[in-house]
PDB file of C-alpha atoms and ligand atoms in Angstrom:
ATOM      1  CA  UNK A  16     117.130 133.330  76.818  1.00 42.00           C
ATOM      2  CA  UNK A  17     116.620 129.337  76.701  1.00 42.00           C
ATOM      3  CA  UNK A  18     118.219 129.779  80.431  1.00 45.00           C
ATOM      4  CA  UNK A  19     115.543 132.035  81.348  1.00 43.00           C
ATOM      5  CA  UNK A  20     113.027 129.855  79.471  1.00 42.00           C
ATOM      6  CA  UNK A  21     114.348 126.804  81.815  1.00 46.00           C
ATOM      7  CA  UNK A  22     114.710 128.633  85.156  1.00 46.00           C
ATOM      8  CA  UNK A  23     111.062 129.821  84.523  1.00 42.00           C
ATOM      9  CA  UNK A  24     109.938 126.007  83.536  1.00 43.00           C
ATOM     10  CA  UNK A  25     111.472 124.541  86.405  1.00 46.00           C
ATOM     11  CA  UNK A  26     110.064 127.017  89.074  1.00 43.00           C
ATOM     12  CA  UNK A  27     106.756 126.717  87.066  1.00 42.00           C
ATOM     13  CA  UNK A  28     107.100 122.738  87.671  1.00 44.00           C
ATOM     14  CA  UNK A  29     108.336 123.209  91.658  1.00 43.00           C
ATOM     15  CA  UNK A  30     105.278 125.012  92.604  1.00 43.00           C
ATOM     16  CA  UNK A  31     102.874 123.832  90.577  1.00 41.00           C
ATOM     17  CA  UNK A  32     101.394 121.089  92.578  1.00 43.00           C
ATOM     18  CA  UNK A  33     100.811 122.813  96.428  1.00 45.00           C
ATOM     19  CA  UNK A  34      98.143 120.645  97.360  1.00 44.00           C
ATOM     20  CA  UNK A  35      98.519 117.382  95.436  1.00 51.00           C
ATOM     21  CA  UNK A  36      98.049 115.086  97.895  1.00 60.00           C
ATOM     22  CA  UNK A  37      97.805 112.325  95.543  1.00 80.00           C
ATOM     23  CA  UNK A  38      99.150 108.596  96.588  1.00 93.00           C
ATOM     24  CA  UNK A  39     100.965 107.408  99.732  1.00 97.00           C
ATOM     25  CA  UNK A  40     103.699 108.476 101.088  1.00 97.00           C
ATOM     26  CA  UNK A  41     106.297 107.074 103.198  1.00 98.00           C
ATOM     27  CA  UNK A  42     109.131 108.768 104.113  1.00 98.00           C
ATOM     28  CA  UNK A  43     112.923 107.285 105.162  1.00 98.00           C
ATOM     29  CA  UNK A  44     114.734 108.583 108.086  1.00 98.00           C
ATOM     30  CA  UNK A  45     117.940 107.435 109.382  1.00 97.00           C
ATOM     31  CA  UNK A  46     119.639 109.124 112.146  1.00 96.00           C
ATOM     32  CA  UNK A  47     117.560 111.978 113.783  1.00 97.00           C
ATOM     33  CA  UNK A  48     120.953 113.921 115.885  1.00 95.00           C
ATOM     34  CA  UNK A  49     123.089 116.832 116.012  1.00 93.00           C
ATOM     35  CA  UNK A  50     125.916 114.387 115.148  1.00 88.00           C
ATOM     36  CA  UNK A  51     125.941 115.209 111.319  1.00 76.00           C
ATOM     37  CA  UNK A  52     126.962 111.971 108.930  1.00 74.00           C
ATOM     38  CA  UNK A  53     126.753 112.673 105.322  1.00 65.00           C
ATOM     39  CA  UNK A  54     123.135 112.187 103.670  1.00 73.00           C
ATOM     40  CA  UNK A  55     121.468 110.587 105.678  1.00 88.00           C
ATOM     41  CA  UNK A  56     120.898 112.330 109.293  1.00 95.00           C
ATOM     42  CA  UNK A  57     118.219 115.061 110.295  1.00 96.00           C
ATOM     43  CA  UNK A  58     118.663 117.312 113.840  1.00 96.00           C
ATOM     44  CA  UNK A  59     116.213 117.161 116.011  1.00 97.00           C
ATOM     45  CA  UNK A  60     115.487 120.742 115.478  1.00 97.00           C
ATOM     46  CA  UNK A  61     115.075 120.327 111.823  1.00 97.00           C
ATOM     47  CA  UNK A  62     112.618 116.958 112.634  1.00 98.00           C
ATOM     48  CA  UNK A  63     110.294 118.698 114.640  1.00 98.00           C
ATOM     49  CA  UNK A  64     109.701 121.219 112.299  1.00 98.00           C
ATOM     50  CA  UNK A  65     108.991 119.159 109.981  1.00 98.00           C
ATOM     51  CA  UNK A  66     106.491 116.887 112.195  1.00 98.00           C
ATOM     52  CA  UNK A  67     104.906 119.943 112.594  1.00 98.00           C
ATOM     53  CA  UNK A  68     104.161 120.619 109.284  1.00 98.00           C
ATOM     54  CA  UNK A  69     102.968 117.443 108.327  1.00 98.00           C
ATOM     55  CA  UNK A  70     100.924 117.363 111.916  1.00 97.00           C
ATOM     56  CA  UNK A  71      98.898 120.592 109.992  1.00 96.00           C
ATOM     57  CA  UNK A  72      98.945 119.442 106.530  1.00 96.00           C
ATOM     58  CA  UNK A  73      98.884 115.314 106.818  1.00 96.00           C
ATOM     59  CA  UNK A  74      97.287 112.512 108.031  1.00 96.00           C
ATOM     60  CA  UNK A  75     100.105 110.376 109.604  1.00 98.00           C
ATOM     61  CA  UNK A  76      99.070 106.534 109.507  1.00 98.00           C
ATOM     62  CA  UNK A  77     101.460 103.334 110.425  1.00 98.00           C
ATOM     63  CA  UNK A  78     103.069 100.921 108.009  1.00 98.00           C
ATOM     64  CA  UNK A  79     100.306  98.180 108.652  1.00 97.00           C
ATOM     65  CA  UNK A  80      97.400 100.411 108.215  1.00 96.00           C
ATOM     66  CA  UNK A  81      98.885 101.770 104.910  1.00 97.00           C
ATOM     67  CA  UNK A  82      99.558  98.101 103.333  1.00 96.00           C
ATOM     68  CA  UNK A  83      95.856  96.889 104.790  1.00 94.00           C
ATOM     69  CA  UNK A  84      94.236  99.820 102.693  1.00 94.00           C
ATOM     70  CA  UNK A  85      96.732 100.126  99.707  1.00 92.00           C
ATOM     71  CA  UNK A  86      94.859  97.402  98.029  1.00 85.00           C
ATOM     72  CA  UNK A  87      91.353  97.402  99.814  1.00 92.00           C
ATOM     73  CA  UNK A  88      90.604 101.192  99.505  1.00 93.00           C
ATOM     74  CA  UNK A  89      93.025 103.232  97.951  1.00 94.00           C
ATOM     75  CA  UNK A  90      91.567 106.693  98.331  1.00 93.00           C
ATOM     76  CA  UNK A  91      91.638 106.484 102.252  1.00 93.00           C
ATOM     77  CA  UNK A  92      94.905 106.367 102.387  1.00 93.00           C
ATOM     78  CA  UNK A  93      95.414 108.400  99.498  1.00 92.00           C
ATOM     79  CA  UNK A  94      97.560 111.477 100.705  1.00 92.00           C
ATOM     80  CA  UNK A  95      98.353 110.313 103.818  1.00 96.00           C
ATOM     81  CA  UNK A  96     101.973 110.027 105.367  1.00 98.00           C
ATOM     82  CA  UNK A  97     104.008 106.921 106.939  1.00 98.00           C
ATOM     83  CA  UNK A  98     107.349 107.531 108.820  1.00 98.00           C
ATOM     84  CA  UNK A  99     110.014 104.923 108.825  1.00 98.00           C
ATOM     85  CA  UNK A 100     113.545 104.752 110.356  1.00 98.00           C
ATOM     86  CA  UNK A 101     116.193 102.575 108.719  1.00 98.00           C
ATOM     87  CA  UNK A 102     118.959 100.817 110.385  1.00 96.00           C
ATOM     88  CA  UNK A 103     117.508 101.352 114.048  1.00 96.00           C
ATOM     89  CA  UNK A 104     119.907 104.388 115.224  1.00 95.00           C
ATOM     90  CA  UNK A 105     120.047 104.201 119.208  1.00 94.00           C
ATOM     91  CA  UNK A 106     119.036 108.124 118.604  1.00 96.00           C
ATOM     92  CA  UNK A 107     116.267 106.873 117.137  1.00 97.00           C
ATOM     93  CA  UNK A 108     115.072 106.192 120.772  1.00 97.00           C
ATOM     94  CA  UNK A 109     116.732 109.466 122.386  1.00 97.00           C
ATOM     95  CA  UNK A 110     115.438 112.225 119.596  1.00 97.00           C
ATOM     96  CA  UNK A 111     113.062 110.685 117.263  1.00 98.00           C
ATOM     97  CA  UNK A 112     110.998 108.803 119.971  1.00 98.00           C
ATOM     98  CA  UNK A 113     109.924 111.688 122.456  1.00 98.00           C
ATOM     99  CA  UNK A 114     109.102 113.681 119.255  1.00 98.00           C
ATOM    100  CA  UNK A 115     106.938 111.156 117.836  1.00 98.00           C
ATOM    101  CA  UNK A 116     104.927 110.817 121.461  1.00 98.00           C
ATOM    102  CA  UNK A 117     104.226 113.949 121.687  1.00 98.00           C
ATOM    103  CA  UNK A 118     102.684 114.584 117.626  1.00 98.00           C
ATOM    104  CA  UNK A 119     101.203 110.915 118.766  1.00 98.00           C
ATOM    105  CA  UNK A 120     102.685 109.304 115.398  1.00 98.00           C
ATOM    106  CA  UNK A 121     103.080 106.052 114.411  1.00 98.00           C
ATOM    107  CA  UNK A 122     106.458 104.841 113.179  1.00 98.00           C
ATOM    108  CA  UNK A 123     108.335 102.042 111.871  1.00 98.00           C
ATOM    109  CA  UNK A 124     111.596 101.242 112.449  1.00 98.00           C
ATOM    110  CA  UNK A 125     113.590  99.217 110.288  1.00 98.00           C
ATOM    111  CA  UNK A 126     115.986  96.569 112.480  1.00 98.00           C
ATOM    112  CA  UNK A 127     119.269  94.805 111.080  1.00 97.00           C
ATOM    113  CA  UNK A 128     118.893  91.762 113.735  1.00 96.00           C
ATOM    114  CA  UNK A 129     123.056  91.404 114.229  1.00 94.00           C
ATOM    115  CA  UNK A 130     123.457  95.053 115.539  1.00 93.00           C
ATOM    116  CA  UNK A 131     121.017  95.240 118.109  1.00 90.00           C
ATOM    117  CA  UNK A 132     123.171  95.955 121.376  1.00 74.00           C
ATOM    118  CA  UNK A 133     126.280  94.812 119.754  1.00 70.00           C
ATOM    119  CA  UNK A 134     127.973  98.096 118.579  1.00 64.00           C
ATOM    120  CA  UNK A 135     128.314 100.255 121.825  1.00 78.00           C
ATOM    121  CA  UNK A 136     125.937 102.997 122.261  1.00 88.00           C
ATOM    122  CA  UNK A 137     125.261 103.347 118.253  1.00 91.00           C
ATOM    123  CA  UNK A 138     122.471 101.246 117.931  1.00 94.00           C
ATOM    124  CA  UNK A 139     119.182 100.390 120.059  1.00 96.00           C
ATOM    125  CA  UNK A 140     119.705  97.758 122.745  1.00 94.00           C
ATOM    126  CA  UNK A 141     116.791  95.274 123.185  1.00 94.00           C
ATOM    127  CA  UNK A 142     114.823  97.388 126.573  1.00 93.00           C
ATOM    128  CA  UNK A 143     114.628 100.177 124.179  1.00 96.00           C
ATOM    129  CA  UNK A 144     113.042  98.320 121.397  1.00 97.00           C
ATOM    130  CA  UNK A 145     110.392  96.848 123.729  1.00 96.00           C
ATOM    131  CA  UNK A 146     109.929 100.276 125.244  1.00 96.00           C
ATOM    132  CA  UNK A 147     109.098 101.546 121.500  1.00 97.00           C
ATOM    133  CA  UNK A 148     107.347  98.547 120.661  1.00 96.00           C
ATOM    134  CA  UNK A 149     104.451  99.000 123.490  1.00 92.00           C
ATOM    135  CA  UNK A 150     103.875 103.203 122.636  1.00 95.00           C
ATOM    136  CA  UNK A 151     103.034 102.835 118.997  1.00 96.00           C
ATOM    137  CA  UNK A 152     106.286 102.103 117.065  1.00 98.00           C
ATOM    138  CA  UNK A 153     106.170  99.020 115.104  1.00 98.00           C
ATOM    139  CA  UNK A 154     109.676  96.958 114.066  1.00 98.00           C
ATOM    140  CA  UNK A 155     110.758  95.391 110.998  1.00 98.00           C
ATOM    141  CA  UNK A 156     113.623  93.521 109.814  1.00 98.00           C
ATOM    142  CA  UNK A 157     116.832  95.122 108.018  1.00 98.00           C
ATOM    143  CA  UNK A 158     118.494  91.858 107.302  1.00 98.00           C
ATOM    144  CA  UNK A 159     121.264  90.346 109.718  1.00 97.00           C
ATOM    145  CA  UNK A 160     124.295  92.260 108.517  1.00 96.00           C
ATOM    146  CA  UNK A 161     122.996  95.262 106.180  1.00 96.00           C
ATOM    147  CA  UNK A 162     124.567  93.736 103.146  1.00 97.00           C
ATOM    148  CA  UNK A 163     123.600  94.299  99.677  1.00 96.00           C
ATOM    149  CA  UNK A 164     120.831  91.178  98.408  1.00 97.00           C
ATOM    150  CA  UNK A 165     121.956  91.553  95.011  1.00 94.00           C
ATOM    151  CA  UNK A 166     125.059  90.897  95.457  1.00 95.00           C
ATOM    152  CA  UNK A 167     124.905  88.006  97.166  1.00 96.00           C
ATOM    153  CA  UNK A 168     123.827  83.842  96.932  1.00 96.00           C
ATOM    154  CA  UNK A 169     120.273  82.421  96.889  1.00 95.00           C
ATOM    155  CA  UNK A 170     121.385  80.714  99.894  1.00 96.00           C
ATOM    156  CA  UNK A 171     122.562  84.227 101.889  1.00 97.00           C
ATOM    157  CA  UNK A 172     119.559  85.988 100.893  1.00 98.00           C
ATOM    158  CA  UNK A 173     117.494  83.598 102.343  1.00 97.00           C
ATOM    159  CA  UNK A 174     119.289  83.441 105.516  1.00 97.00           C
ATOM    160  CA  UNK A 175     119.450  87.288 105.262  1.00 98.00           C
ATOM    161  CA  UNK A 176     115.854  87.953 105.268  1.00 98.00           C
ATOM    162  CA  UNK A 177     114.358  84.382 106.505  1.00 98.00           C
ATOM    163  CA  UNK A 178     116.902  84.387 109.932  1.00 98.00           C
ATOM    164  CA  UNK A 179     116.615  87.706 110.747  1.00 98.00           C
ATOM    165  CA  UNK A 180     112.845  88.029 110.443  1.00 98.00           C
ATOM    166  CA  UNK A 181     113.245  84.664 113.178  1.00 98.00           C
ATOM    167  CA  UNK A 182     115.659  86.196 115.710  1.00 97.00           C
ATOM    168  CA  UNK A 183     113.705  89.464 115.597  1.00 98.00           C
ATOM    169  CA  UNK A 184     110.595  87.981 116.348  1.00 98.00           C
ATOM    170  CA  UNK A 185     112.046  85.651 119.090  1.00 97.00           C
ATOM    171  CA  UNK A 186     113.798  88.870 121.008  1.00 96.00           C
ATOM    172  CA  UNK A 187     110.623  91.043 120.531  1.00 97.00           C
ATOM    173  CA  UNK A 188     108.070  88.495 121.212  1.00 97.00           C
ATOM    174  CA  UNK A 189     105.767  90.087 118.255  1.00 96.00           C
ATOM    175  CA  UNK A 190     105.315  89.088 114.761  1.00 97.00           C
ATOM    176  CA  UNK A 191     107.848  90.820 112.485  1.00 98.00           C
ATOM    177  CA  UNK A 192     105.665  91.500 109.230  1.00 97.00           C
ATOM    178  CA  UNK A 193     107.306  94.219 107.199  1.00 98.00           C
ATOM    179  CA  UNK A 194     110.935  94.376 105.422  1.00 98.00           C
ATOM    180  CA  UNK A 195     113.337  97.164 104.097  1.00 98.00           C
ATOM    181  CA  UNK A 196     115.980  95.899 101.560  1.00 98.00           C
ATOM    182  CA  UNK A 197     119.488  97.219 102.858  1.00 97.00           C
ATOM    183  CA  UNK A 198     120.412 100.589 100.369  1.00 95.00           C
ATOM    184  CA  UNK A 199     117.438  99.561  98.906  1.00 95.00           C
ATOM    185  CA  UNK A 200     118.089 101.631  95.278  1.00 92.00           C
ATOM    186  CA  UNK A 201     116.426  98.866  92.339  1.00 90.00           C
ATOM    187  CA  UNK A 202     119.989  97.586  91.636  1.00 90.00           C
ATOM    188  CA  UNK A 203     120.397  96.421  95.406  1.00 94.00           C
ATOM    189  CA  UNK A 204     117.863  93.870  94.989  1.00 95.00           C
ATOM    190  CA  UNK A 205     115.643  91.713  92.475  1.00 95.00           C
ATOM    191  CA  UNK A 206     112.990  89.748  91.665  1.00 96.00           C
ATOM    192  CA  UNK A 207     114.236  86.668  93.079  1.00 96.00           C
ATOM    193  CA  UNK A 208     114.725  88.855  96.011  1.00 97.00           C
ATOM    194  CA  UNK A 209     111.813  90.073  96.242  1.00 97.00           C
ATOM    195  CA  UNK A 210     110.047  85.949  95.632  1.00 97.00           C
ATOM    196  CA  UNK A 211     112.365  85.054  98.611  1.00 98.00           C
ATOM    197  CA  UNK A 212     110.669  87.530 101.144  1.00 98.00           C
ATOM    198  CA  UNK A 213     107.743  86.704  99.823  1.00 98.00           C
ATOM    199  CA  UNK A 214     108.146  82.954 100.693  1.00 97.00           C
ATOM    200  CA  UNK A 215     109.623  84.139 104.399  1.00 97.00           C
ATOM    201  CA  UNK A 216     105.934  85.598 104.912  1.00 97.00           C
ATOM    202  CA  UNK A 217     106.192  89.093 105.212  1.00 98.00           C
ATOM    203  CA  UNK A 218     103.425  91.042 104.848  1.00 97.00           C
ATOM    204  CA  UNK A 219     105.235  94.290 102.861  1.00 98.00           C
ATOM    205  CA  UNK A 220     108.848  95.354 101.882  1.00 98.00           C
ATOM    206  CA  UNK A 221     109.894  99.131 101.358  1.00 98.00           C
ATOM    207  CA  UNK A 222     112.686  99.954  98.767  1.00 97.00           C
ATOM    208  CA  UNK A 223     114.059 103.070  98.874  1.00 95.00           C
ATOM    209  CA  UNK A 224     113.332 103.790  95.456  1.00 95.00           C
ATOM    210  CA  UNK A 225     112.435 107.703  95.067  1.00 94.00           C
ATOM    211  CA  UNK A 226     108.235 108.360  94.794  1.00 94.00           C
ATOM    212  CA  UNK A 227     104.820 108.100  96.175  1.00 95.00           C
ATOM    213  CA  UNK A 228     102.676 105.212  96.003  1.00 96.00           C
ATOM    214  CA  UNK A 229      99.496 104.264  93.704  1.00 93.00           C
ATOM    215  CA  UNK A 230      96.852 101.951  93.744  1.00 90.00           C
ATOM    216  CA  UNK A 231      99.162  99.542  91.936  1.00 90.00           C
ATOM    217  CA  UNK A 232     102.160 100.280  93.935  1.00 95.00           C
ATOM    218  CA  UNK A 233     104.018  96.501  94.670  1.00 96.00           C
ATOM    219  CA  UNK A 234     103.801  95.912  98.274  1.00 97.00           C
ATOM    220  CA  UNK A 235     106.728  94.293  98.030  1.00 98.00           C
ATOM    221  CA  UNK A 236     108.919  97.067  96.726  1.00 97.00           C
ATOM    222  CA  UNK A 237     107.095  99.940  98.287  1.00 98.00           C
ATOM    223  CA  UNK A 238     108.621 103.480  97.295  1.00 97.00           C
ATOM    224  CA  UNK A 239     109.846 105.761  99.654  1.00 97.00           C
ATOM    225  CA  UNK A 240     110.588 109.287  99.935  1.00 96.00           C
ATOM    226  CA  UNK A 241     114.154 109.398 101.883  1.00 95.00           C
ATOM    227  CA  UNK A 242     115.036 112.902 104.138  1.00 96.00           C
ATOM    228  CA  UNK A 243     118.528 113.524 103.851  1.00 92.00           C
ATOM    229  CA  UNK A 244     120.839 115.849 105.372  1.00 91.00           C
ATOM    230  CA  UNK A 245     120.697 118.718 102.827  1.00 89.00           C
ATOM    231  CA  UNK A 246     116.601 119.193 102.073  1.00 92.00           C
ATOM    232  CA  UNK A 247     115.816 122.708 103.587  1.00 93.00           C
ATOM    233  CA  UNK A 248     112.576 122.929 104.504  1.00 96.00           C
ATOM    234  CA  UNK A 249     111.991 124.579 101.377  1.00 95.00           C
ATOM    235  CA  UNK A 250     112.475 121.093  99.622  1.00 94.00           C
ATOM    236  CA  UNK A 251     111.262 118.784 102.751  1.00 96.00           C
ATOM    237  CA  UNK A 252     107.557 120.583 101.412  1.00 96.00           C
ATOM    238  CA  UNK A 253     108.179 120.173  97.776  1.00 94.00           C
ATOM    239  CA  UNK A 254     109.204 116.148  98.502  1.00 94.00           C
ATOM    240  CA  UNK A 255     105.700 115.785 100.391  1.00 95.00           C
ATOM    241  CA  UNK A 256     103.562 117.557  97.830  1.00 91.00           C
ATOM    242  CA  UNK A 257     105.282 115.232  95.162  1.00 88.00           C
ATOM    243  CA  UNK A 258     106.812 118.073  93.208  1.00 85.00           C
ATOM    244  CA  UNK A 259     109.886 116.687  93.231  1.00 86.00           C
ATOM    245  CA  UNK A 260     109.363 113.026  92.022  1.00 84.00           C
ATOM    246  CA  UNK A 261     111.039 113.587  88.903  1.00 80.00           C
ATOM    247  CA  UNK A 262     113.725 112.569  90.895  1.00 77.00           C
ATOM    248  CA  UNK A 263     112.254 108.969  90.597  1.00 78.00           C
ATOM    249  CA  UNK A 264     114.134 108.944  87.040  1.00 73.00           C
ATOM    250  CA  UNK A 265     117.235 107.761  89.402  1.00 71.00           C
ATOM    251  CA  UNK A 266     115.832 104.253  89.486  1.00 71.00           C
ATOM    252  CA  UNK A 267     115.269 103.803  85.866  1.00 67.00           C
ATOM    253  CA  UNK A 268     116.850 100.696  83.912  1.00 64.00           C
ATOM    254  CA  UNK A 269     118.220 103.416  81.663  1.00 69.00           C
ATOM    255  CA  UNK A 270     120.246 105.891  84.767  1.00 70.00           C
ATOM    256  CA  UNK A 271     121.361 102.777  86.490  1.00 67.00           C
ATOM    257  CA  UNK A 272     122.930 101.677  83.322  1.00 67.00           C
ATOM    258  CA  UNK A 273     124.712 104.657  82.621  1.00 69.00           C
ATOM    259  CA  UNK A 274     125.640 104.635  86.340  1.00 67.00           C
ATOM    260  CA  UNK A 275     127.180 101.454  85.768  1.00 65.00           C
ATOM    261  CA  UNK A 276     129.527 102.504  83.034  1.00 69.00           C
ATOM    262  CA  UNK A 277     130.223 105.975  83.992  1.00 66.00           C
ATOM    263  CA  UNK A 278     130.824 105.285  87.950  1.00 57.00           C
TER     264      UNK A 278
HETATM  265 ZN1   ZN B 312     120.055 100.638 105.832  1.00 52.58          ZN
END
């Protein structure tokens, strides 16, 4: 009976919310192939369906636009969708990219400065970043090596986010203004973290800390809303209407604790 009682709940709290549109959302992508990793990578097939839904039910703006409003008017962005790669996948260019042209989306895409064109075909080489660059997809900076910030000196971070933010900008020729801290969960990086790319004059940094946005959302650890591997499409809708963000309890003080002892 009290599983019945739960079931019911549970469905209850699932579809309760079809059309709350309420805060921004930005969503993490990694790999977009047919090449499965675990987690993290979405087929093309599966990405396209799901730019088309958000093409009928969203307003898709970039990055920049998002953090210009986020503090300046709230309810215009309120709702509306930002798309962001992490660790610059050279299928980013091959699937993700033709995709995104033809919905005419903005995207981000976040760069980790030390594997551009040096790991074979895996990552983007330089002439497909400037390609990107010039039709509406907007860079940011990864770090050098993809290491965890938390775990490492004052004196690495800063070279981490400070260096990487310089050799970016000097291969690009464009202002690198946004950051994405590598794993990005609220134990991979902290306040002195977050001071550091502050200091290094970025304009936002996303986390990949489970949720949607408010008014008061920090701009420099901007929640995200990560696609993984195993979301049907079922739960791709129920992420973007915010019915799931109970899952947000994974970056409380309290889970990561318990994380800590138990894992
Ligand atoms: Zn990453």
């Amino acid at each position: 009976m009290v599983c019945i009682f739960a079931t019911y709940t549970g469905y209850q709290y699932i579809n309760r919310s079809k059309t709350n549109k309420k805060g921004l959302i930005i969503l993490t992508y990694h790999s977009i192939s047919n090449e499965i990793e675990p987690d993290e990578t979405v087929t093309p097939e599966e990405f396209e369906r799901q730019l088309h839904y958000i093409k009928k039910n969203y307003k898709v703006i970039s990055l920049e636009e998002a953090v210009g409003y986020l503090k300046t008017d709230f309810e215009k962005i309120s709702g509306s969708i930002v798309i962001t790669f992490d660790d610059g996948y050279s299928d980013n260019y091959h699937n993700a990219y033709p995709l995104l042209k033809k919905y005419n989306f903005p995207a981000t895409i976040f760069l980790v400065s030390d594997f551009i064109e040096n790991n074979g075909n895996k990552y983007l080489s330089l002439s497909q970043v400037n390609e990107m660059k010039n039709n509406n997809i907007s860079f940011g900076s990864h770090t050098i090596s993809h290491r965890i910030l938390a775990r490492l000196t004052n004196e690495e971070v800063v070279k981490e986010i400070k260096d990487s933010k310089d050799v970016l900008e000097s291969k690009l020729s464009k202002k690198i203004s946004s950051f994405a801290y590598p794993i990005g969960t609220r134990a991979d990086f902290n306040d002195e973290t977050m001071e550091i790319v502050k200091t290094c004059k970025y304009a936002c940094a996303c986390s990949n800390m489970y949720g949607m946005n408010g008014k008061n959302a920090d701009i420099f650890a901007l929640k995200r809303i990560g696609i993984e591997t195993t979301d049907n499409f079922f739960i791709f809708k129920k992420k973007l209407n915010g019915a799931l963000n109970i899952l947000s309890f994974k970056d409380t003080k309290f889970f990561q604790k318990l994380k800590r002892i138990f894992f």
